[in-house]
Amino acid sequence: MIAKISSGKETAGLIRYLFDTKKAKDHTDPHLVASWDGFAPDPGRTDDVDATRRLLVADLDLHVKQGRPLGRAPERHVWHCSLRAAPEDRILSDEEWADIARRVVAATGIAPEGDPDGCRWVAVRHAPDHIHIAATKVRADLRTARHWNDYHTADRELAAIEKEYGLLQVVRGDRTAAKRPTRAEQEKAHRAGQDKPARERLRATVRTAVAAASSIEEFVHLLSHIDGVLVEVVYFPSGDVRGYKVAAEDTTTAVKEPVWFSGSELAPDLSFPKIRKRLENIDPQPTGQPGRRRPNPWHQATAAAERVPHHLDQADDEASQAHLAAFGEALDALPLLAPQALRPQLREAATAFERATRSRIHAEHHHARALRGAVRAMVRAPAPKDGAILAMFLDAAILVMIAAARWHQLRHHYQQVAAAHQTLVHLQAAYDQSTAIPLAALAQRRPPQQTVDRHIRHLRQAVPDHAEQVVEDPAFGALTAALAEAEAAGHDPERLLQQVAGQRVLDDADSLTRVLTWRIQRLSARPAPSARARAAQARSAAARHTGAPVPMTAAAPAPQQSAQARPRSR
């Protein structure tokens, strides 16, 4: 059930509209279902409609007229609330609508329950699926009604009413959504032949700039060099940056002035202080060192994304919210890096997930420093020529979406749940499109049957509950090719399978075989361990199995991990 609340200056005009049956075709049987005292004159149940309507207006305006000479009647003294049931809901009786109206005026402060001085009001039903509540805001004690935040108090009451009456439970927000374009903005964009209003286009542009920048200075620089966007930086008297404003060159006022939007007018998380806080919490990426191969930034970003579901399983909600916000930045950046054919779906995914990156939970952004750093490194790397690299990241992104929807669902963030589900549809479409060529290329390199049989035995050891499902999957040929190539590069395929199977969220995968394939390829891209290191790993594994201590002299020194490869607890 949805409420729409407005105010006005003329009681007579509102009552005239509510009981009109000539101009308003859906006003089939207008009549009162409830009133402030139960005895208000009903123009819908009388022979002299005009006279009764005048009586009703006079009764509603009584306290307004009494308070006006004393300066206690506001100019906009009319309170109007429409309540509409969902199309799927059953038809409510007049008595049920009357009860709903009483609860709403009590919850909003128009006529608190048990208050004899509450405002005068009536509930009019002129169609089966909705009612209108008309009230005047001056109480019997000539004070103005305290109805601050009435839309949200009405919304809370309607949520309870939906449960009690067995009605459709409407998805409600938490006041963290970005401001929608006004009707005037939408019509202006339509007249100009633009697909979206300036506010929405600028929001996407600023989010992309934030995702690509690693500092405030770089953010402003990137934003200032985007075609079609005007940027104005606002400074304090001290010279420090106070904020920023953006405008679209193709959207102006009647006098040809730019229509400016501050960051907070685009979205709550795009205000300058919030952007600065996010950009301050990015792990710097180390420069290349002589004699050491720098890890692939896409592999780093994929590994960071694969850890997000694990973070969402922890008890720290602020850290979880930070990882969702950081992953939103990854999706914002992805259309810049993907092939042209995939960009429409990826843009839609980023736009949809934007709603799931915010909630009433405060994000502690320092928890997601590693993910943000990995995303910036990915943006600065050359666009991948191998479609498998993008497929690996999209595979991890799909699992993040499933975990994000579950996390929001457990916290009753229903708009965010819907946004995550919508994002999943677009990511799945992009993933299916991106995997066709690399999977087919891998399948053509399928090893001999003897090697395949050996890998099947390894599978039954590593994933005994899923081995048959993996073998029967059409992508199994690609997996065996990936295992064979990893083995040729010096890796132990059995150990690789155990490693990837030990990672989380395998059960959520649509195709476990493809997940294993991408993870095997990513892990096998790292240098294979030396023979001495493999021997030490084998002795360590045997010791863990038997419980025996590992001789210190037999163990090879563990190689030092780089900062970006080291697993992070945050």
C-alpha positions as a Python dict, from the first residue, in 0.01 Angstrom:
ca = {
    (1, 'M'): (0, 0, 0),
    (2, 'I'): (137, 338, -104),
    (3, 'A'): (75, 681, 49),
    (4, 'K'): (99, 1012, -131),
    (5, 'I'): (84, 1325, 85),
    (6, 'S'): (51, 1688, -18),
    (7, 'S'): (-76, 2019, 119),
    (8, 'G'): (-295, 2297, -19),
    (9, 'K'): (-464, 2630, 47),
    (10, 'E'): (-830, 2555, -29),
    (11, 'T'): (-1045, 2297, 147),
    (12, 'A'): (-1341, 2354, -85),
    (13, 'G'): (-1138, 2275, -396),
    (14, 'L'): (-1016, 1944, -260),
    (15, 'I'): (-1363, 1835, -143),
    (16, 'R'): (-1510, 1938, -480),
    (17, 'Y'): (-1257, 1716, -657),
    (18, 'L'): (-1310, 1419, -426),
    (19, 'F'): (-1684, 1411, -484),
    (20, 'D'): (-1679, 1498, -855),
    (21, 'T'): (-1821, 1226, -1081),
    (22, 'K'): (-1825, 1414, -1413),
    (23, 'K'): (-1465, 1511, -1488),
    (24, 'A'): (-1302, 1227, -1292),
    (25, 'K'): (-1420, 908, -1461),
    (26, 'D'): (-1286, 675, -1190),
    (27, 'H'): (-1499, 844, -922),
    (28, 'T'): (-1774, 585, -946),
    (29, 'D'): (-1925, 603, -597),
    (30, 'P'): (-1770, 879, -382),
    (31, 'H'): (-1870, 858, -17),
    (32, 'L'): (-1728, 894, 332),
    (33, 'V'): (-1593, 586, 508),
    (34, 'A'): (-1470, 767, 822),
    (35, 'S'): (-1439, 1112, 978),
    (36, 'W'): (-1300, 1285, 1287),
    (37, 'D'): (-1615, 1222, 1491),
    (38, 'G'): (-1813, 976, 1278),
    (39, 'F'): (-2091, 1228, 1211),
    (40, 'A'): (-1955, 1443, 929),
    (41, 'P'): (-2204, 1528, 651),
    (42, 'D'): (-2156, 1297, 351),
    (43, 'P'): (-2216, 1458, 7),
    (44, 'G'): (-2209, 1113, -148),
    (45, 'R'): (-2512, 995, 48),
    (46, 'T'): (-2754, 1285, 9),
    (47, 'D'): (-2993, 1424, -251),
    (48, 'D'): (-2854, 1780, -227),
    (49, 'V'): (-2485, 1723, -303),
    (50, 'D'): (-2385, 2091, -332),
    (51, 'A'): (-2545, 2197, -3),
    (52, 'T'): (-2400, 1900, 186),
    (53, 'R'): (-2057, 1964, 36),
    (54, 'R'): (-2067, 2324, 161),
    (55, 'L'): (-2160, 2198, 508),
    (56, 'L'): (-1870, 1955, 508),
    (57, 'V'): (-1623, 2225, 402),
    (58, 'A'): (-1750, 2458, 674),
    (59, 'D'): (-1710, 2186, 938),
    (60, 'L'): (-1357, 2103, 826),
    (61, 'D'): (-1258, 2472, 818),
    (62, 'L'): (-1407, 2561, 1157),
    (63, 'H'): (-1079, 2572, 1351),
    (64, 'V'): (-897, 2731, 1058),
    (65, 'K'): (-1141, 3025, 1065),
    (66, 'Q'): (-1112, 3049, 1444),
    (67, 'G'): (-733, 3051, 1435),
    (68, 'R'): (-685, 3288, 1143),
    (69, 'P'): (-757, 3615, 1333),
    (70, 'L'): (-505, 3501, 1594),
    (71, 'G'): (-240, 3424, 1334),
    (72, 'R'): (-252, 3052, 1412),
    (73, 'A'): (-373, 2919, 1077),
    (74, 'P'): (-101, 2836, 820),
    (75, 'E'): (-162, 2954, 466),
    (76, 'R'): (-140, 2596, 335),
    (77, 'H'): (-380, 2457, 590),
    (78, 'V'): (-509, 2158, 389),
    (79, 'W'): (-352, 1813, 439),
    (80, 'H'): (-426, 1556, 168),
    (81, 'C'): (-322, 1190, 181),
    (82, 'S'): (-416, 929, -77),
    (83, 'L'): (-379, 560, 9),
    (84, 'R'): (-378, 306, -272),
    (85, 'A'): (-376, -73, -247),
    (86, 'A'): (-172, -286, -485),
    (87, 'P'): (-348, -434, -791),
    (88, 'E'): (-284, -782, -648),
    (89, 'D'): (-463, -702, -320),
    (90, 'R'): (-817, -807, -240),
    (91, 'I'): (-1093, -546, -236),
    (92, 'L'): (-1113, -398, 112),
    (93, 'S'): (-1446, -315, 274),
    (94, 'D'): (-1549, 35, 383),
    (95, 'E'): (-1496, -70, 745),
    (96, 'E'): (-1142, -185, 671),
    (97, 'W'): (-1059, 136, 487),
    (98, 'A'): (-1203, 334, 779),
    (99, 'D'): (-973, 154, 1023),
    (100, 'I'): (-674, 216, 796),
    (101, 'A'): (-758, 587, 772),
    (102, 'R'): (-783, 623, 1151),
    (103, 'R'): (-446, 454, 1197),
    (104, 'V'): (-279, 677, 939),
    (105, 'V'): (-406, 1008, 1080),
    (106, 'A'): (-306, 890, 1428),
    (107, 'A'): (43, 783, 1318),
    (108, 'T'): (113, 1104, 1126),
    (109, 'G'): (5, 1338, 1408),
    (110, 'I'): (-300, 1477, 1232),
    (111, 'A'): (-536, 1320, 1485),
    (112, 'P'): (-341, 1127, 1751),
    (113, 'E'): (-533, 842, 1910),
    (114, 'G'): (-715, 952, 2228),
    (115, 'D'): (-652, 1323, 2161),
    (116, 'P'): (-985, 1516, 2174),
    (117, 'D'): (-820, 1822, 2018),
    (118, 'G'): (-698, 1647, 1703),
    (119, 'C'): (-752, 1798, 1360),
    (120, 'R'): (-1073, 1749, 1168),
    (121, 'W'): (-1051, 1500, 882),
    (122, 'V'): (-1259, 1280, 651),
    (123, 'A'): (-1176, 971, 446),
    (124, 'V'): (-1341, 956, 104),
    (125, 'R'): (-1366, 642, -106),
    (126, 'H'): (-1456, 696, -469),
    (127, 'A'): (-1296, 383, -622),
    (128, 'P'): (-1252, 22, -498),
    (129, 'D'): (-872, 32, -461),
    (130, 'H'): (-801, 361, -281),
    (131, 'I'): (-917, 634, -46),
    (132, 'H'): (-833, 1000, 10),
    (133, 'I'): (-794, 1159, 351),
    (134, 'A'): (-869, 1533, 362),
    (135, 'A'): (-784, 1722, 681),
    (136, 'T'): (-725, 2075, 804),
    (137, 'K'): (-407, 2133, 1004),
    (138, 'V'): (-547, 2350, 1287),
    (139, 'R'): (-638, 2159, 1602),
    (140, 'A'): (-933, 2229, 1833),
    (141, 'D'): (-694, 2404, 2075),
    (142, 'L'): (-594, 2627, 1778),
    (143, 'R'): (-242, 2491, 1758),
    (144, 'T'): (-100, 2368, 1429),
    (145, 'A'): (-77, 1991, 1395),
    (146, 'R'): (265, 1837, 1454),
    (147, 'H'): (287, 1620, 1143),
    (148, 'W'): (659, 1649, 1074),
    (149, 'N'): (798, 1357, 868),
    (150, 'D'): (442, 1246, 796),
    (151, 'Y'): (526, 1053, 481),
    (152, 'H'): (767, 823, 665),
    (153, 'T'): (545, 778, 971),
    (154, 'A'): (256, 690, 738),
    (155, 'D'): (481, 451, 550),
    (156, 'R'): (580, 270, 869),
    (157, 'E'): (215, 234, 969),
    (158, 'L'): (122, 104, 623),
    (159, 'A'): (394, -161, 649),
    (160, 'A'): (229, -288, 968),
    (161, 'I'): (-116, -268, 806),
    (162, 'E'): (-1, -477, 510),
    (163, 'K'): (112, -758, 742),
    (164, 'E'): (-203, -750, 956),
    (165, 'Y'): (-443, -740, 658),
    (166, 'G'): (-251, -992, 447),
    (167, 'L'): (-183, -741, 170),
    (168, 'L'): (113, -718, -67),
    (169, 'Q'): (414, -600, 132),
    (170, 'V'): (557, -313, -72),
    (171, 'V'): (936, -286, -102),
    (172, 'R'): (1030, 18, 105),
    (173, 'G'): (1347, 220, 105),
    (174, 'D'): (1566, 350, 385),
    (175, 'R'): (1610, 709, 263),
    (176, 'T'): (1953, 637, 116),
    (177, 'A'): (1850, 627, -251),
    (178, 'A'): (1972, 888, -494),
    (179, 'K'): (1726, 1165, -569),
    (180, 'R'): (1513, 1087, -871),
    (181, 'P'): (1493, 1333, -1160),
    (182, 'T'): (1190, 1558, -1136),
    (183, 'R'): (914, 1538, -1392),
    (184, 'A'): (1037, 1867, -1539),
    (185, 'E'): (1388, 1720, -1579),
    (186, 'Q'): (1248, 1411, -1749),
    (187, 'E'): (1033, 1612, -1989),
    (188, 'K'): (1323, 1843, -2070),
    (189, 'A'): (1544, 1546, -2157),
    (190, 'H'): (1268, 1399, -2373),
    (191, 'R'): (1226, 1726, -2566),
    (192, 'A'): (1602, 1742, -2623),
    (193, 'G'): (1612, 1384, -2750),
    (194, 'Q'): (1827, 1263, -2460),
    (195, 'D'): (1782, 909, -2330),
    (196, 'K'): (1829, 1016, -1966),
    (197, 'P'): (1799, 1343, -1772),
    (198, 'A'): (2118, 1536, -1695),
    (199, 'R'): (2105, 1436, -1326),
    (200, 'E'): (2125, 1063, -1407),
    (201, 'R'): (2394, 1104, -1674),
    (202, 'L'): (2609, 1317, -1445),
    (203, 'R'): (2566, 1072, -1159),
    (204, 'A'): (2703, 788, -1373),
    (205, 'T'): (2989, 1010, -1496),
    (206, 'V'): (3095, 1114, -1146),
    (207, 'R'): (3079, 757, -1017),
    (208, 'T'): (3304, 643, -1301),
    (209, 'A'): (3553, 920, -1223),
    (210, 'V'): (3560, 818, -856),
    (211, 'A'): (3619, 454, -955),
    (212, 'A'): (3916, 549, -1174),
    (213, 'A'): (4078, 805, -942),
    (214, 'S'): (4323, 731, -662),
    (215, 'S'): (4323, 1082, -509),
    (216, 'I'): (4103, 1390, -488),
    (217, 'E'): (4335, 1576, -725),
    (218, 'E'): (4309, 1300, -982),
    (219, 'F'): (3931, 1285, -939),
    (220, 'V'): (3895, 1656, -1016),
    (221, 'H'): (4139, 1626, -1306),
    (222, 'L'): (3951, 1332, -1462),
    (223, 'L'): (3615, 1499, -1418),
    (224, 'S'): (3739, 1823, -1574),
    (225, 'H'): (3856, 1643, -1889),
    (226, 'I'): (3535, 1456, -1971),
    (227, 'D'): (3366, 1584, -2286),
    (228, 'G'): (3028, 1744, -2233),
    (229, 'V'): (3073, 1797, -1857),
    (230, 'L'): (3130, 2132, -1685),
    (231, 'V'): (3303, 2127, -1345),
    (232, 'E'): (3330, 2400, -1084),
    (233, 'V'): (3536, 2348, -769),
    (234, 'V'): (3417, 2537, -460),
    (235, 'Y'): (3680, 2657, -210),
    (236, 'F'): (3681, 2768, 152),
    (237, 'P'): (3826, 3116, 227),
    (238, 'S'): (4139, 2931, 341),
    (239, 'G'): (4187, 2793, -8),
    (240, 'D'): (4096, 2434, 84),
    (241, 'V'): (3853, 2254, -142),
    (242, 'R'): (3499, 2270, -4),
    (243, 'G'): (3310, 2082, -273),
    (244, 'Y'): (3235, 2060, -642),
    (245, 'K'): (2951, 2116, -885),
    (246, 'V'): (2891, 1958, -1225),
    (247, 'A'): (2666, 2042, -1517),
    (248, 'A'): (2593, 1894, -1857),
    (249, 'E'): (2680, 2119, -2149),
    (250, 'D'): (2365, 2014, -2336),
    (251, 'T'): (2128, 2107, -2049),
    (252, 'T'): (2076, 2476, -1972),
    (253, 'T'): (1817, 2709, -1821),
    (254, 'A'): (1587, 2938, -2020),
    (255, 'V'): (1860, 3204, -2016),
    (256, 'K'): (2125, 2955, -2137),
    (257, 'E'): (2289, 2914, -1796),
    (258, 'P'): (2423, 2569, -1689),
    (259, 'V'): (2206, 2363, -1456),
    (260, 'W'): (2449, 2284, -1173),
    (261, 'F'): (2432, 1985, -938),
    (262, 'S'): (2641, 1941, -626),
    (263, 'G'): (2768, 1593, -551),
    (264, 'S'): (2514, 1539, -273),
    (265, 'E'): (2233, 1633, -515),
    (266, 'L'): (2344, 1350, -745),
    (267, 'A'): (2363, 1082, -473),
    (268, 'P'): (2425, 1068, -97),
    (269, 'D'): (2765, 902, -141),
    (270, 'L'): (2888, 1150, -405),
    (271, 'S'): (2926, 1447, -173),
    (272, 'F'): (3280, 1581, -163),
    (273, 'P'): (3354, 1473, 199),
    (274, 'K'): (3239, 1118, 130),
    (275, 'I'): (3436, 1090, -192),
    (276, 'R'): (3746, 1220, -14),
    (277, 'K'): (3707, 964, 262),
    (278, 'R'): (3678, 681, 12),
    (279, 'L'): (3982, 794, -187),
    (280, 'E'): (4189, 824, 129),
    (281, 'N'): (4133, 452, 193),
    (282, 'I'): (4308, 291, -103),
    (283, 'D'): (4606, 60, -77),
    (284, 'P'): (4890, 200, -290),
    (285, 'Q'): (5002, -40, -559),
    (286, 'P'): (5376, -120, -542),
    (287, 'T'): (5594, -32, -837),
    (288, 'G'): (5769, -306, -1028),
    (289, 'Q'): (6091, -439, -882),
    (290, 'P'): (6387, -557, -1091),
    (291, 'G'): (6392, -932, -1132),
    (292, 'R'): (6033, -982, -1010),
    (293, 'R'): (5729, -1018, -1231),
    (294, 'R'): (5445, -792, -1130),
    (295, 'P'): (5116, -979, -1073),
    (296, 'N'): (4841, -932, -1329),
    (297, 'P'): (4613, -651, -1196),
    (298, 'W'): (4305, -829, -1329),
    (299, 'H'): (4399, -1141, -1134),
    (300, 'Q'): (4450, -927, -824),
    (301, 'A'): (4110, -763, -866),
    (302, 'T'): (3944, -1101, -924),
    (303, 'A'): (4106, -1246, -613),
    (304, 'A'): (3989, -943, -412),
    (305, 'A'): (3636, -985, -549),
    (306, 'E'): (3634, -1354, -456),
    (307, 'R'): (3700, -1257, -94),
    (308, 'V'): (3398, -1024, -76),
    (309, 'P'): (3144, -1304, 2),
    (310, 'H'): (3370, -1411, 288),
    (311, 'H'): (3370, -1056, 427),
    (312, 'L'): (2991, -1044, 400),
    (313, 'D'): (2968, -1356, 616),
    (314, 'Q'): (3141, -1181, 905),
    (315, 'A'): (2970, -1001, 1192),
    (316, 'D'): (3116, -659, 1109),
    (317, 'D'): (2838, -483, 916),
    (318, 'E'): (3039, -164, 869),
    (319, 'A'): (3318, -360, 699),
    (320, 'S'): (3066, -546, 483),
    (321, 'Q'): (2905, -221, 372),
    (322, 'A'): (3249, -88, 281),
    (323, 'H'): (3321, -389, 61),
    (324, 'L'): (2988, -350, -119),
    (325, 'A'): (3066, 17, -186),
    (326, 'A'): (3413, -73, -311),
    (327, 'F'): (3278, -343, -538),
    (328, 'G'): (3032, -91, -676),
    (329, 'E'): (3335, 111, -786),
    (330, 'A'): (3469, -195, -966),
    (331, 'L'): (3144, -227, -1162),
    (332, 'D'): (3153, 148, -1238),
    (333, 'A'): (3498, 107, -1393),
    (334, 'L'): (3429, -213, -1584),
    (335, 'P'): (3256, -57, -1890),
    (336, 'L'): (3574, 144, -1954),
    (337, 'L'): (3776, -175, -1989),
    (338, 'A'): (3544, -428, -2152),
    (339, 'P'): (3492, -495, -2524),
    (340, 'Q'): (3236, -273, -2695),
    (341, 'A'): (2977, -550, -2726),
    (342, 'L'): (2964, -605, -2349),
    (343, 'R'): (2948, -241, -2242),
    (344, 'P'): (2568, -192, -2254),
    (345, 'Q'): (2505, -480, -2015),
    (346, 'L'): (2790, -373, -1788),
    (347, 'R'): (2665, -14, -1774),
    (348, 'E'): (2320, -140, -1677),
    (349, 'A'): (2478, -361, -1411),
    (350, 'A'): (2672, -69, -1264),
    (351, 'T'): (2363, 154, -1266),
    (352, 'A'): (2150, -111, -1096),
    (353, 'F'): (2407, -200, -829),
    (354, 'E'): (2451, 167, -736),
    (355, 'R'): (2137, 133, -520),
    (356, 'A'): (2280, -172, -341),
    (357, 'T'): (2601, 8, -241),
    (358, 'R'): (2421, 227, 17),
    (359, 'S'): (2216, 152, 327),
    (360, 'R'): (2163, 300, 671),
    (361, 'I'): (2472, 109, 786),
    (362, 'H'): (2776, 336, 798),
    (363, 'A'): (3062, 206, 585),
    (364, 'E'): (3407, 189, 742),
    (365, 'H'): (3598, 232, 417),
    (366, 'H'): (3941, 138, 552),
    (367, 'H'): (3828, -225, 558),
    (368, 'A'): (3811, -233, 177),
    (369, 'R'): (4148, -70, 105),
    (370, 'A'): (4283, -379, -72),
    (371, 'L'): (3981, -413, -302),
    (372, 'R'): (3992, -45, -395),
    (373, 'G'): (4363, -62, -467),
    (374, 'A'): (4313, -367, -686),
    (375, 'V'): (4038, -192, -882),
    (376, 'R'): (4263, 112, -947),
    (377, 'A'): (4544, -115, -1063),
    (378, 'M'): (4301, -290, -1297),
    (379, 'V'): (4191, 44, -1444),
    (380, 'R'): (4550, 145, -1512),
    (381, 'A'): (4641, -185, -1678),
    (382, 'P'): (4599, -231, -2054),
    (383, 'A'): (4259, -363, -2159),
    (384, 'P'): (4275, -745, -2158),
    (385, 'K'): (4314, -907, -2497),
    (386, 'D'): (4229, -1249, -2355),
    (387, 'G'): (3855, -1288, -2300),
    (388, 'A'): (3921, -1542, -2027),
    (389, 'I'): (4057, -1271, -1795),
    (390, 'L'): (3734, -1072, -1814),
    (391, 'A'): (3531, -1392, -1776),
    (392, 'M'): (3720, -1471, -1454),
    (393, 'F'): (3629, -1133, -1307),
    (394, 'L'): (3263, -1156, -1415),
    (395, 'D'): (3242, -1505, -1266),
    (396, 'A'): (3359, -1365, -932),
    (397, 'A'): (3121, -1069, -970),
    (398, 'I'): (2822, -1299, -1008),
    (399, 'L'): (2906, -1474, -682),
    (400, 'V'): (2944, -1133, -514),
    (401, 'M'): (2593, -1038, -632),
    (402, 'I'): (2443, -1354, -485),
    (403, 'A'): (2618, -1289, -154),
    (404, 'A'): (2518, -920, -158),
    (405, 'A'): (2151, -1002, -212),
    (406, 'R'): (2164, -1251, 77),
    (407, 'W'): (2339, -999, 305),
    (408, 'H'): (2084, -726, 235),
    (409, 'Q'): (1794, -970, 268),
    (410, 'L'): (1901, -1069, 619),
    (411, 'R'): (1898, -700, 716),
    (412, 'H'): (1563, -626, 549),
    (413, 'H'): (1716, -388, 294),
    (414, 'Y'): (1451, -470, 36),
    (415, 'Q'): (1534, -206, -225),
    (416, 'Q'): (1897, -314, -214),
    (417, 'V'): (1796, -678, -255),
    (418, 'A'): (1597, -590, -566),
    (419, 'A'): (1893, -390, -699),
    (420, 'A'): (2133, -683, -646),
    (421, 'H'): (1897, -920, -827),
    (422, 'Q'): (1863, -678, -1117),
    (423, 'T'): (2243, -642, -1133),
    (424, 'L'): (2278, -1019, -1140),
    (425, 'V'): (2064, -1041, -1455),
    (426, 'H'): (2290, -799, -1643),
    (427, 'L'): (2614, -956, -1516),
    (428, 'Q'): (2493, -1303, -1610),
    (429, 'A'): (2413, -1183, -1963),
    (430, 'A'): (2757, -1024, -1998),
    (431, 'Y'): (2925, -1334, -1853),
    (432, 'D'): (2748, -1573, -2092),
    (433, 'Q'): (2849, -1353, -2383),
    (434, 'S'): (3211, -1322, -2272),
    (435, 'T'): (3274, -1692, -2201),
    (436, 'A'): (3174, -1844, -2534),
    (437, 'I'): (3500, -1778, -2722),
    (438, 'P'): (3756, -1853, -2446),
    (439, 'L'): (3573, -2173, -2342),
    (440, 'A'): (3557, -2294, -2701),
    (441, 'A'): (3928, -2218, -2750),
    (442, 'L'): (4019, -2411, -2436),
    (443, 'A'): (3797, -2707, -2527),
    (444, 'Q'): (3985, -2744, -2856),
    (445, 'R'): (4302, -2808, -2653),
    (446, 'R'): (4148, -3092, -2452),
    (447, 'P'): (4423, -3340, -2352),
    (448, 'P'): (4429, -3714, -2432),
    (449, 'Q'): (4174, -3937, -2258),
    (450, 'Q'): (4438, -4088, -2031),
    (451, 'T'): (4514, -3741, -1891),
    (452, 'V'): (4142, -3667, -1863),
    (453, 'D'): (4086, -3984, -1660),
    (454, 'R'): (4365, -3883, -1423),
    (455, 'H'): (4209, -3540, -1374),
    (456, 'I'): (3872, -3703, -1304),
    (457, 'R'): (4035, -3895, -1019),
    (458, 'H'): (4179, -3569, -888),
    (459, 'L'): (3832, -3413, -906),
    (460, 'R'): (3677, -3692, -704),
    (461, 'Q'): (3936, -3632, -438),
    (462, 'A'): (3900, -3251, -434),
    (463, 'V'): (3522, -3208, -482),
    (464, 'P'): (3366, -3548, -411),
    (465, 'D'): (3013, -3407, -380),
    (466, 'H'): (3027, -3230, -716),
    (467, 'A'): (3261, -3446, -927),
    (468, 'E'): (2992, -3610, -1142),
    (469, 'Q'): (2820, -3277, -1199),
    (470, 'V'): (3151, -3128, -1314),
    (471, 'V'): (3231, -3418, -1549),
    (472, 'E'): (2889, -3398, -1717),
    (473, 'D'): (2908, -3022, -1770),
    (474, 'P'): (2963, -2910, -2133),
    (475, 'A'): (3255, -2699, -2011),
    (476, 'F'): (3441, -3001, -1873),
    (477, 'G'): (3667, -3016, -2180),
    (478, 'A'): (3783, -2660, -2109),
    (479, 'L'): (3857, -2751, -1746),
    (480, 'T'): (4072, -3049, -1843),
    (481, 'A'): (4263, -2830, -2090),
    (482, 'A'): (4326, -2571, -1817),
    (483, 'L'): (4451, -2843, -1581),
    (484, 'A'): (4679, -2989, -1850),
    (485, 'E'): (4828, -2647, -1929),
    (486, 'A'): (4882, -2577, -1561),
    (487, 'E'): (5061, -2911, -1526),
    (488, 'A'): (5278, -2830, -1828),
    (489, 'A'): (5376, -2501, -1658),
    (490, 'G'): (5505, -2692, -1356),
    (491, 'H'): (5198, -2687, -1129),
    (492, 'D'): (5053, -2987, -949),
    (493, 'P'): (4694, -3020, -1088),
    (494, 'E'): (4574, -3213, -785),
    (495, 'R'): (4703, -2944, -549),
    (496, 'L'): (4549, -2669, -766),
    (497, 'L'): (4211, -2842, -756),
    (498, 'Q'): (4231, -2875, -380),
    (499, 'Q'): (4322, -2508, -353),
    (500, 'V'): (4036, -2378, -569),
    (501, 'A'): (3788, -2620, -412),
    (502, 'G'): (3887, -2488, -70),
    (503, 'Q'): (3777, -2140, -166),
    (504, 'R'): (3430, -2024, -66),
    (505, 'V'): (3097, -1979, -248),
    (506, 'L'): (3129, -2275, -486),
    (507, 'D'): (2773, -2384, -403),
    (508, 'D'): (2633, -2058, -540),
    (509, 'A'): (2789, -2106, -883),
    (510, 'D'): (2558, -2161, -1180),
    (511, 'S'): (2829, -2371, -1346),
    (512, 'L'): (3084, -2509, -1101),
    (513, 'T'): (3293, -2634, -1393),
    (514, 'R'): (3340, -2286, -1534),
    (515, 'V'): (3425, -2149, -1188),
    (516, 'L'): (3695, -2414, -1146),
    (517, 'T'): (3826, -2345, -1497),
    (518, 'W'): (3874, -1973, -1440),
    (519, 'R'): (4031, -2023, -1097),
    (520, 'I'): (4270, -2287, -1228),
    (521, 'Q'): (4375, -2053, -1509),
    (522, 'R'): (4427, -1762, -1273),
    (523, 'L'): (4630, -1960, -1018),
    (524, 'S'): (4836, -2133, -1284),
    (525, 'A'): (4937, -1792, -1424),
    (526, 'R'): (5157, -1751, -1116),
    (527, 'P'): (5510, -1894, -1125),
    (528, 'A'): (5513, -2263, -1035),
    (529, 'P'): (5683, -2347, -704),
    (530, 'S'): (6032, -2490, -724),
    (531, 'A'): (6102, -2858, -661),
    (532, 'R'): (6240, -2775, -315),
    (533, 'A'): (5932, -2569, -229),
    (534, 'R'): (5701, -2851, -349),
    (535, 'A'): (5890, -3100, -133),
    (536, 'A'): (5853, -2873, 169),
    (537, 'Q'): (5479, -2833, 98),
    (538, 'A'): (5440, -3208, 72),
    (539, 'R'): (5617, -3265, 407),
    (540, 'S'): (5403, -2991, 567),
    (541, 'A'): (5085, -3150, 434),
    (542, 'A'): (5192, -3493, 559),
    (543, 'A'): (5272, -3351, 900),
    (544, 'R'): (4932, -3187, 924),
    (545, 'H'): (4770, -3517, 830),
    (546, 'T'): (4964, -3726, 1085),
    (547, 'G'): (5010, -3463, 1354),
    (548, 'A'): (5389, -3510, 1349),
    (549, 'P'): (5617, -3204, 1382),
    (550, 'V'): (5792, -3077, 1071),
    (551, 'P'): (6175, -3081, 1095),
    (552, 'M'): (6295, -2724, 1078),
    (553, 'T'): (6598, -2817, 873),
    (554, 'A'): (6392, -2987, 607),
    (555, 'A'): (6164, -2697, 532),
    (556, 'A'): (6255, -2456, 258),
    (557, 'P'): (6225, -2089, 345),
    (558, 'A'): (5885, -1957, 249),
    (559, 'P'): (5900, -1704, -34),
    (560, 'Q'): (5808, -1350, 69),
    (561, 'Q'): (5471, -1248, -67),
    (562, 'S'): (5417, -910, -219),
    (563, 'A'): (5174, -677, -50),
    (564, 'Q'): (4911, -727, -318),
    (565, 'A'): (4935, -1108, -313),
    (566, 'R'): (4922, -1146, 64),
    (567, 'P'): (4572, -1242, 190),
    (568, 'R'): (4427, -961, 395),
    (569, 'S'): (4205, -1005, 695),
    (570, 'R'): (4012, -694, 616),
}
